[in-house]
Amino acid sequence: MAVGVATMIPGVSGGTMAVILGIYDDLIHSIGSFFEDWKKHTSLLFQVGLGGLAGILLFSKLLETALNNFPFAMRFLFIGVICGGLPVLFRKSAEGKRGKWDFLYLLAGFIIVLAMSAEPATAALVTSTGFLSIILLLIAGVIIAVALILPGISASFMLLALGLYDFTLKAINDRNIAFLIPIGLGVLIGTLATTRTIERVLRRYPGKTYMLITGFVTGSLIPVFPGIPQGFSILSSIFAFASGFALIRWISKKDID
């Protein structure tokens, strides 16, 4: 459920949440090697998938309402969650040998996320009708799948970059099947096509990959930042940031220790 909720939050990665919870490696191995032991992998994927789906269905409306009514507090809550997860990612980047040049990957990840957030795509993608709309949604689903699998790139952030975040959140709440099926199929195709490759890269170059991911996460702080709060929003934003930070540090404490 935590992974599902994290997936809906712009700037917060479901993959990063899976790393913090200590289930990421098992999760991508189960997807990438599914047919090698399908009974074992089905059990894990069913449990995590059911929880993720429950998290999305139960909290999507609440999240939409909270973002509309308390934009500053919610954004600072997200920033607290992101900052709270950074130590775990940095620690993962130190597993194995880490060279001084590996910090260039952190810079590269930071720049990539900023570039992606510079020009959101037009929402004409979802207003078109017919076969073209289905194909475009399938492609969007494949792009989102990579963000789902790769820690540090938020799937909801990619939805924002594609101009689809508000439409997708509304489609989930309204149960808009015509919208959700093609984008869901794209996510499934993208997940099956890219998981094994990502797993190999993480195994072969863990330090470099996690430094890149840390750069992704750090860069996501800038587009999530809503500006300087005013009046009562100052106190609520500080409290929200501290709550998000403390929650993620508490969740990740076992992994960090």
PDB file of C-alpha atoms in Angstrom:
ATOM      1  CA  MET A   1       0.000   0.000   0.000  1.00  0.00           C
ATOM      2  CA  ALA A   2       2.879   2.372   0.786  1.00  0.00           C
ATOM      3  CA  VAL A   3       4.351   1.770  -2.689  1.00  0.00           C
ATOM      4  CA  GLY A   4       0.951   2.404  -4.287  1.00  0.00           C
ATOM      5  CA  VAL A   5       0.434   5.674  -2.413  1.00  0.00           C
ATOM      6  CA  ALA A   6       4.014   6.788  -3.174  1.00  0.00           C
ATOM      7  CA  THR A   7       3.407   6.137  -6.866  1.00  0.00           C
ATOM      8  CA  MET A   8       0.609   8.719  -6.888  1.00  0.00           C
ATOM      9  CA  ILE A   9       2.691  11.466  -5.257  1.00  0.00           C
ATOM     10  CA  PRO A  10       4.541  13.748  -7.712  1.00  0.00           C
ATOM     11  CA  GLY A  11       8.272  13.585  -7.052  1.00  0.00           C
ATOM     12  CA  VAL A  12       8.037  10.491  -4.837  1.00  0.00           C
ATOM     13  CA  SER A  13       9.033   7.220  -6.484  1.00  0.00           C
ATOM     14  CA  GLY A  14       7.281   3.942  -5.800  1.00  0.00           C
ATOM     15  CA  GLY A  15      10.583   2.250  -6.621  1.00  0.00           C
ATOM     16  CA  THR A  16      12.363   4.384  -4.018  1.00  0.00           C
ATOM     17  CA  MET A  17       9.723   3.425  -1.455  1.00  0.00           C
ATOM     18  CA  ALA A  18      10.328  -0.240  -2.314  1.00  0.00           C
ATOM     19  CA  VAL A  19      14.079   0.298  -1.702  1.00  0.00           C
ATOM     20  CA  ILE A  20      13.359   1.943   1.662  1.00  0.00           C
ATOM     21  CA  LEU A  21      11.071  -0.951   2.636  1.00  0.00           C
ATOM     22  CA  GLY A  22      13.720  -3.489   1.599  1.00  0.00           C
ATOM     23  CA  ILE A  23      11.626  -5.274  -1.058  1.00  0.00           C
ATOM     24  CA  TYR A  24      12.964  -3.701  -4.262  1.00  0.00           C
ATOM     25  CA  ASP A  25      15.589  -6.314  -5.216  1.00  0.00           C
ATOM     26  CA  ASP A  26      13.175  -9.206  -4.648  1.00  0.00           C
ATOM     27  CA  LEU A  27      10.465  -7.368  -6.560  1.00  0.00           C
ATOM     28  CA  ILE A  28      12.406  -6.733  -9.776  1.00  0.00           C
ATOM     29  CA  HIS A  29      13.928 -10.228  -9.614  1.00  0.00           C
ATOM     30  CA  SER A  30      10.426 -11.721  -9.395  1.00  0.00           C
ATOM     31  CA  ILE A  31       9.320  -9.759 -12.474  1.00  0.00           C
ATOM     32  CA  GLY A  32      12.490 -10.311 -14.504  1.00  0.00           C
ATOM     33  CA  SER A  33      12.735 -14.040 -13.699  1.00  0.00           C
ATOM     34  CA  PHE A  34       9.024 -14.768 -13.424  1.00  0.00           C
ATOM     35  CA  PHE A  35       8.970 -17.930 -15.571  1.00  0.00           C
ATOM     36  CA  GLU A  36      11.957 -19.500 -13.796  1.00  0.00           C
ATOM     37  CA  ASP A  37       9.860 -20.098 -10.661  1.00  0.00           C
ATOM     38  CA  TRP A  38       6.421 -18.712 -11.408  1.00  0.00           C
ATOM     39  CA  LYS A  39       4.755 -20.124  -8.273  1.00  0.00           C
ATOM     40  CA  LYS A  40       7.183 -18.405  -5.901  1.00  0.00           C
ATOM     41  CA  HIS A  41       7.230 -15.141  -7.858  1.00  0.00           C
ATOM     42  CA  THR A  42       3.441 -15.076  -8.237  1.00  0.00           C
ATOM     43  CA  SER A  43       3.046 -15.112  -4.455  1.00  0.00           C
ATOM     44  CA  LEU A  44       5.255 -12.053  -3.938  1.00  0.00           C
ATOM     45  CA  LEU A  45       3.907 -10.116  -6.910  1.00  0.00           C
ATOM     46  CA  PHE A  46       0.301 -10.837  -5.925  1.00  0.00           C
ATOM     47  CA  GLN A  47       0.813  -9.598  -2.372  1.00  0.00           C
ATOM     48  CA  VAL A  48       2.685  -6.422  -3.364  1.00  0.00           C
ATOM     49  CA  GLY A  49       0.420  -5.806  -6.372  1.00  0.00           C
ATOM     50  CA  LEU A  50      -2.761  -6.225  -4.320  1.00  0.00           C
ATOM     51  CA  GLY A  51      -1.446  -3.863  -1.655  1.00  0.00           C
ATOM     52  CA  GLY A  52      -0.361  -1.315  -4.278  1.00  0.00           C
ATOM     53  CA  LEU A  53      -3.742  -1.420  -5.998  1.00  0.00           C
ATOM     54  CA  ALA A  54      -5.532  -1.072  -2.644  1.00  0.00           C
ATOM     55  CA  GLY A  55      -3.361   1.920  -1.770  1.00  0.00           C
ATOM     56  CA  ILE A  56      -4.209   3.635  -5.070  1.00  0.00           C
ATOM     57  CA  LEU A  57      -7.957   2.969  -4.863  1.00  0.00           C
ATOM     58  CA  LEU A  58      -8.277   3.864  -1.178  1.00  0.00           C
ATOM     59  CA  PHE A  59      -6.190   7.021  -1.150  1.00  0.00           C
ATOM     60  CA  SER A  60      -6.494   8.532  -4.661  1.00  0.00           C
ATOM     61  CA  LYS A  61      -9.608  10.574  -3.793  1.00  0.00           C
ATOM     62  CA  LEU A  62      -8.147  11.648  -0.459  1.00  0.00           C
ATOM     63  CA  LEU A  63      -4.920  12.713  -2.173  1.00  0.00           C
ATOM     64  CA  GLU A  64      -6.782  14.657  -4.866  1.00  0.00           C
ATOM     65  CA  THR A  65      -8.861  16.477  -2.241  1.00  0.00           C
ATOM     66  CA  ALA A  66      -5.856  17.234  -0.017  1.00  0.00           C
ATOM     67  CA  LEU A  67      -3.827  18.599  -2.946  1.00  0.00           C
ATOM     68  CA  ASN A  68      -6.687  20.888  -3.936  1.00  0.00           C
ATOM     69  CA  ASN A  69      -7.412  22.158  -0.407  1.00  0.00           C
ATOM     70  CA  PHE A  70      -3.922  22.203   1.154  1.00  0.00           C
ATOM     71  CA  PRO A  71      -1.441  22.634  -1.721  1.00  0.00           C
ATOM     72  CA  PHE A  72       1.464  24.026   0.336  1.00  0.00           C
ATOM     73  CA  ALA A  73       1.203  21.552   3.211  1.00  0.00           C
ATOM     74  CA  MET A  74       0.920  18.590   0.840  1.00  0.00           C
ATOM     75  CA  ARG A  75       3.871  19.690  -1.293  1.00  0.00           C
ATOM     76  CA  PHE A  76       6.035  20.149   1.802  1.00  0.00           C
ATOM     77  CA  LEU A  77       4.891  16.741   3.044  1.00  0.00           C
ATOM     78  CA  PHE A  78       6.157  15.295  -0.268  1.00  0.00           C
ATOM     79  CA  ILE A  79       9.450  17.183   0.103  1.00  0.00           C
ATOM     80  CA  GLY A  80       9.864  15.762   3.608  1.00  0.00           C
ATOM     81  CA  VAL A  81       9.258  12.248   2.286  1.00  0.00           C
ATOM     82  CA  ILE A  82      11.840  12.760  -0.484  1.00  0.00           C
ATOM     83  CA  CYS A  83      14.469  14.163   1.901  1.00  0.00           C
ATOM     84  CA  GLY A  84      13.830  11.373   4.388  1.00  0.00           C
ATOM     85  CA  GLY A  85      14.563   8.741   1.748  1.00  0.00           C
ATOM     86  CA  LEU A  86      17.826  10.258   0.462  1.00  0.00           C
ATOM     87  CA  PRO A  87      20.092   8.701   3.166  1.00  0.00           C
ATOM     88  CA  VAL A  88      18.896   5.201   2.236  1.00  0.00           C
ATOM     89  CA  LEU A  89      19.680   5.762  -1.438  1.00  0.00           C
ATOM     90  CA  PHE A  90      23.086   7.246  -0.673  1.00  0.00           C
ATOM     91  CA  ARG A  91      23.870   4.264   1.527  1.00  0.00           C
ATOM     92  CA  LYS A  92      22.861   1.899  -1.298  1.00  0.00           C
ATOM     93  CA  SER A  93      25.256   3.733  -3.629  1.00  0.00           C
ATOM     94  CA  ALA A  94      28.113   2.882  -1.254  1.00  0.00           C
ATOM     95  CA  GLU A  95      27.490  -0.876  -1.540  1.00  0.00           C
ATOM     96  CA  GLY A  96      30.494  -2.110  -3.473  1.00  0.00           C
ATOM     97  CA  LYS A  97      33.360   0.060  -4.649  1.00  0.00           C
ATOM     98  CA  ARG A  98      32.501   3.694  -5.284  1.00  0.00           C
ATOM     99  CA  GLY A  99      34.945   5.880  -7.201  1.00  0.00           C
ATOM    100  CA  LYS A 100      35.268   9.646  -6.943  1.00  0.00           C
ATOM    101  CA  TRP A 101      33.938  10.011 -10.492  1.00  0.00           C
ATOM    102  CA  ASP A 102      30.705   8.294  -9.499  1.00  0.00           C
ATOM    103  CA  PHE A 103      29.488  11.639  -8.149  1.00  0.00           C
ATOM    104  CA  LEU A 104      29.213  12.751 -11.771  1.00  0.00           C
ATOM    105  CA  TYR A 105      26.315  10.288 -12.062  1.00  0.00           C
ATOM    106  CA  LEU A 106      24.549  12.110  -9.229  1.00  0.00           C
ATOM    107  CA  LEU A 107      24.960  15.379 -11.153  1.00  0.00           C
ATOM    108  CA  ALA A 108      23.740  13.713 -14.357  1.00  0.00           C
ATOM    109  CA  GLY A 109      20.607  12.398 -12.627  1.00  0.00           C
ATOM    110  CA  PHE A 110      19.917  15.838 -11.175  1.00  0.00           C
ATOM    111  CA  ILE A 111      20.181  17.485 -14.614  1.00  0.00           C
ATOM    112  CA  ILE A 112      18.046  14.823 -16.329  1.00  0.00           C
ATOM    113  CA  VAL A 113      15.118  15.362 -13.934  1.00  0.00           C
ATOM    114  CA  LEU A 114      15.324  19.133 -14.348  1.00  0.00           C
ATOM    115  CA  ALA A 115      15.310  18.731 -18.121  1.00  0.00           C
ATOM    116  CA  MET A 116      12.253  16.475 -17.973  1.00  0.00           C
ATOM    117  CA  SER A 117      10.347  18.986 -15.866  1.00  0.00           C
ATOM    118  CA  ALA A 118      11.181  21.952 -18.102  1.00  0.00           C
ATOM    119  CA  GLU A 119       8.469  21.473 -20.742  1.00  0.00           C
ATOM    120  CA  PRO A 120       5.409  19.372 -19.876  1.00  0.00           C
ATOM    121  CA  ALA A 121       3.780  17.727 -22.857  1.00  0.00           C
ATOM    122  CA  THR A 122       0.412  18.937 -24.122  1.00  0.00           C
ATOM    123  CA  ALA A 123      -2.760  17.421 -22.724  1.00  0.00           C
ATOM    124  CA  ALA A 124      -4.021  16.971 -26.316  1.00  0.00           C
ATOM    125  CA  LEU A 125      -2.866  13.387 -25.818  1.00  0.00           C
ATOM    126  CA  VAL A 126      -5.984  12.557 -23.835  1.00  0.00           C
ATOM    127  CA  THR A 127      -8.440  14.829 -25.610  1.00  0.00           C
ATOM    128  CA  SER A 128      -7.951  13.126 -28.953  1.00  0.00           C
ATOM    129  CA  THR A 129     -10.210  10.187 -29.781  1.00  0.00           C
ATOM    130  CA  GLY A 130     -10.010   6.857 -31.538  1.00  0.00           C
ATOM    131  CA  PHE A 131      -7.043   4.663 -32.364  1.00  0.00           C
ATOM    132  CA  LEU A 132      -4.448   7.470 -32.102  1.00  0.00           C
ATOM    133  CA  SER A 133      -5.422   8.172 -28.501  1.00  0.00           C
ATOM    134  CA  ILE A 134      -5.056   4.474 -27.593  1.00  0.00           C
ATOM    135  CA  ILE A 135      -1.586   4.258 -29.184  1.00  0.00           C
ATOM    136  CA  LEU A 136      -0.407   7.434 -27.440  1.00  0.00           C
ATOM    137  CA  LEU A 137      -1.686   6.178 -24.088  1.00  0.00           C
ATOM    138  CA  LEU A 138       0.089   2.841 -24.630  1.00  0.00           C
ATOM    139  CA  ILE A 139       3.347   4.706 -25.298  1.00  0.00           C
ATOM    140  CA  ALA A 140       2.783   6.862 -22.212  1.00  0.00           C
ATOM    141  CA  GLY A 141       2.237   3.661 -20.205  1.00  0.00           C
ATOM    142  CA  VAL A 142       5.587   2.237 -21.358  1.00  0.00           C
ATOM    143  CA  ILE A 143       7.350   5.466 -20.305  1.00  0.00           C
ATOM    144  CA  ILE A 144       5.615   5.376 -16.936  1.00  0.00           C
ATOM    145  CA  ALA A 145       6.625   1.711 -16.476  1.00  0.00           C
ATOM    146  CA  VAL A 146      10.313   2.641 -16.624  1.00  0.00           C
ATOM    147  CA  ALA A 147       9.677   5.254 -13.922  1.00  0.00           C
ATOM    148  CA  LEU A 148       7.805   2.668 -11.842  1.00  0.00           C
ATOM    149  CA  ILE A 149      10.671   0.191 -11.981  1.00  0.00           C
ATOM    150  CA  LEU A 150      13.623   2.547 -11.690  1.00  0.00           C
ATOM    151  CA  PRO A 151      13.969   4.016  -8.183  1.00  0.00           C
ATOM    152  CA  GLY A 152      14.289   7.782  -8.086  1.00  0.00           C
ATOM    153  CA  ILE A 153      12.092   8.608 -11.071  1.00  0.00           C
ATOM    154  CA  SER A 154       8.540   9.109  -9.895  1.00  0.00           C
ATOM    155  CA  ALA A 155       5.822   7.639 -12.093  1.00  0.00           C
ATOM    156  CA  SER A 156       3.502  10.453 -11.059  1.00  0.00           C
ATOM    157  CA  PHE A 157       6.254  12.938 -11.908  1.00  0.00           C
ATOM    158  CA  MET A 158       6.410  11.422 -15.390  1.00  0.00           C
ATOM    159  CA  LEU A 159       2.635  11.827 -15.610  1.00  0.00           C
ATOM    160  CA  LEU A 160       3.117  15.505 -14.763  1.00  0.00           C
ATOM    161  CA  ALA A 161       5.823  15.831 -17.426  1.00  0.00           C
ATOM    162  CA  LEU A 162       3.505  14.201 -19.989  1.00  0.00           C
ATOM    163  CA  GLY A 163       0.605  16.418 -18.938  1.00  0.00           C
ATOM    164  CA  LEU A 164      -1.388  13.420 -17.717  1.00  0.00           C
ATOM    165  CA  TYR A 165      -1.279  13.599 -13.913  1.00  0.00           C
ATOM    166  CA  ASP A 166      -4.606  15.359 -13.302  1.00  0.00           C
ATOM    167  CA  PHE A 167      -6.337  13.284 -16.001  1.00  0.00           C
ATOM    168  CA  THR A 168      -5.026  10.003 -14.559  1.00  0.00           C
ATOM    169  CA  LEU A 169      -5.952  10.830 -10.961  1.00  0.00           C
ATOM    170  CA  LYS A 170      -9.438  11.843 -12.103  1.00  0.00           C
ATOM    171  CA  ALA A 171      -9.741   8.700 -14.266  1.00  0.00           C
ATOM    172  CA  ILE A 172      -8.907   6.508 -11.230  1.00  0.00           C
ATOM    173  CA  ASN A 173     -11.471   8.281  -9.058  1.00  0.00           C
ATOM    174  CA  ASP A 174     -14.125   8.210 -11.830  1.00  0.00           C
ATOM    175  CA  ARG A 175     -13.246   4.609 -12.848  1.00  0.00           C
ATOM    176  CA  ASN A 176     -12.691   5.766 -16.455  1.00  0.00           C
ATOM    177  CA  ILE A 177     -11.922   2.336 -17.954  1.00  0.00           C
ATOM    178  CA  ALA A 178     -11.487   3.642 -21.519  1.00  0.00           C
ATOM    179  CA  PHE A 179      -8.568   5.757 -20.308  1.00  0.00           C
ATOM    180  CA  LEU A 180      -7.099   3.330 -17.764  1.00  0.00           C
ATOM    181  CA  ILE A 181      -6.966   0.153 -19.920  1.00  0.00           C
ATOM    182  CA  PRO A 182      -4.576   1.393 -22.661  1.00  0.00           C
ATOM    183  CA  ILE A 183      -2.289   3.186 -20.227  1.00  0.00           C
ATOM    184  CA  GLY A 184      -2.351   0.114 -17.962  1.00  0.00           C
ATOM    185  CA  LEU A 185      -1.436  -2.193 -20.868  1.00  0.00           C
ATOM    186  CA  GLY A 186       1.446   0.133 -21.711  1.00  0.00           C
ATOM    187  CA  VAL A 187       2.680  -0.092 -18.129  1.00  0.00           C
ATOM    188  CA  LEU A 188       2.495  -3.901 -18.264  1.00  0.00           C
ATOM    189  CA  ILE A 189       4.383  -4.087 -21.575  1.00  0.00           C
ATOM    190  CA  GLY A 190       7.032  -1.623 -20.393  1.00  0.00           C
ATOM    191  CA  THR A 191       7.499  -3.474 -17.112  1.00  0.00           C
ATOM    192  CA  LEU A 192       8.041  -6.852 -18.785  1.00  0.00           C
ATOM    193  CA  ALA A 193      10.353  -5.361 -21.423  1.00  0.00           C
ATOM    194  CA  THR A 194      12.694  -3.367 -19.168  1.00  0.00           C
ATOM    195  CA  THR A 195      12.847  -5.073 -15.760  1.00  0.00           C
ATOM    196  CA  ARG A 196      15.561  -7.627 -16.578  1.00  0.00           C
ATOM    197  CA  THR A 197      17.790  -4.946 -18.121  1.00  0.00           C
ATOM    198  CA  ILE A 198      17.445  -2.702 -15.067  1.00  0.00           C
ATOM    199  CA  GLU A 199      18.147  -5.646 -12.760  1.00  0.00           C
ATOM    200  CA  ARG A 200      21.381  -6.442 -14.637  1.00  0.00           C
ATOM    201  CA  VAL A 201      22.557  -2.823 -14.511  1.00  0.00           C
ATOM    202  CA  LEU A 202      21.884  -2.626 -10.764  1.00  0.00           C
ATOM    203  CA  ARG A 203      23.843  -5.820 -10.161  1.00  0.00           C
ATOM    204  CA  ARG A 204      26.784  -4.887 -12.362  1.00  0.00           C
ATOM    205  CA  TYR A 205      27.081  -1.184 -11.505  1.00  0.00           C
ATOM    206  CA  PRO A 206      25.291  -0.699  -8.149  1.00  0.00           C
ATOM    207  CA  GLY A 207      27.306   2.338  -7.031  1.00  0.00           C
ATOM    208  CA  LYS A 208      26.969   4.259 -10.274  1.00  0.00           C
ATOM    209  CA  THR A 209      23.302   3.354 -10.700  1.00  0.00           C
ATOM    210  CA  TYR A 210      22.289   4.378  -7.195  1.00  0.00           C
ATOM    211  CA  MET A 211      24.251   7.624  -7.486  1.00  0.00           C
ATOM    212  CA  LEU A 212      22.278   8.329 -10.663  1.00  0.00           C
ATOM    213  CA  ILE A 213      19.055   7.486  -8.811  1.00  0.00           C
ATOM    214  CA  THR A 214      20.063   9.764  -5.920  1.00  0.00           C
ATOM    215  CA  GLY A 215      20.500  12.524  -8.490  1.00  0.00           C
ATOM    216  CA  PHE A 216      17.004  11.810  -9.835  1.00  0.00           C
ATOM    217  CA  VAL A 217      15.510  12.073  -6.362  1.00  0.00           C
ATOM    218  CA  THR A 218      17.443  15.242  -5.465  1.00  0.00           C
ATOM    219  CA  GLY A 219      16.444  16.885  -8.740  1.00  0.00           C
ATOM    220  CA  SER A 220      12.776  16.100  -8.141  1.00  0.00           C
ATOM    221  CA  LEU A 221      12.793  18.447  -5.122  1.00  0.00           C
ATOM    222  CA  ILE A 222      12.874  21.510  -7.378  1.00  0.00           C
ATOM    223  CA  PRO A 223       9.696  20.891  -9.442  1.00  0.00           C
ATOM    224  CA  VAL A 224       7.854  19.713  -6.306  1.00  0.00           C
ATOM    225  CA  PHE A 225       8.757  22.895  -4.343  1.00  0.00           C
ATOM    226  CA  PRO A 226       5.627  25.126  -4.359  1.00  0.00           C
ATOM    227  CA  GLY A 227       7.331  28.383  -3.337  1.00  0.00           C
ATOM    228  CA  ILE A 228       7.614  30.222  -0.010  1.00  0.00           C
ATOM    229  CA  PRO A 229       4.464  29.773   2.112  1.00  0.00           C
ATOM    230  CA  GLN A 230       2.753  32.767   3.712  1.00  0.00           C
ATOM    231  CA  GLY A 231       0.783  33.257   6.931  1.00  0.00           C
ATOM    232  CA  PHE A 232      -0.667  30.111   8.527  1.00  0.00           C
ATOM    233  CA  SER A 233       0.745  28.045   5.658  1.00  0.00           C
ATOM    234  CA  ILE A 234       4.231  28.543   7.130  1.00  0.00           C
ATOM    235  CA  LEU A 235       3.425  26.540  10.276  1.00  0.00           C
ATOM    236  CA  SER A 236       1.425  23.864   8.455  1.00  0.00           C
ATOM    237  CA  SER A 237       4.184  23.485   5.834  1.00  0.00           C
ATOM    238  CA  ILE A 238       6.886  23.090   8.503  1.00  0.00           C
ATOM    239  CA  PHE A 239       4.775  20.522  10.353  1.00  0.00           C
ATOM    240  CA  ALA A 240       4.024  18.660   7.091  1.00  0.00           C
ATOM    241  CA  PHE A 241       7.706  18.582   6.108  1.00  0.00           C
ATOM    242  CA  ALA A 242       8.764  17.315   9.544  1.00  0.00           C
ATOM    243  CA  SER A 243       6.002  14.664   9.509  1.00  0.00           C
ATOM    244  CA  GLY A 244       6.957  13.370   6.070  1.00  0.00           C
ATOM    245  CA  PHE A 245      10.650  13.309   6.928  1.00  0.00           C
ATOM    246  CA  ALA A 246      10.098  11.561  10.290  1.00  0.00           C
ATOM    247  CA  LEU A 247       7.709   9.000   8.793  1.00  0.00           C
ATOM    248  CA  ILE A 248      10.142   7.882   6.094  1.00  0.00           C
ATOM    249  CA  ARG A 249      13.086   7.845   8.504  1.00  0.00           C
ATOM    250  CA  TRP A 250      11.039   5.652  10.850  1.00  0.00           C
ATOM    251  CA  ILE A 251      10.022   3.300   8.027  1.00  0.00           C
ATOM    252  CA  SER A 252      13.607   3.046   6.736  1.00  0.00           C
ATOM    253  CA  LYS A 253      15.273   2.801  10.175  1.00  0.00           C
ATOM    254  CA  LYS A 254      15.617  -0.970  10.047  1.00  0.00           C
ATOM    255  CA  ASP A 255      17.219  -0.803   6.603  1.00  0.00           C
ATOM    256  CA  ILE A 256      19.570   2.036   7.605  1.00  0.00           C
ATOM    257  CA  ASP A 257      20.624   0.411  10.877  1.00  0.00           C
TER     258      ASP A 257
END
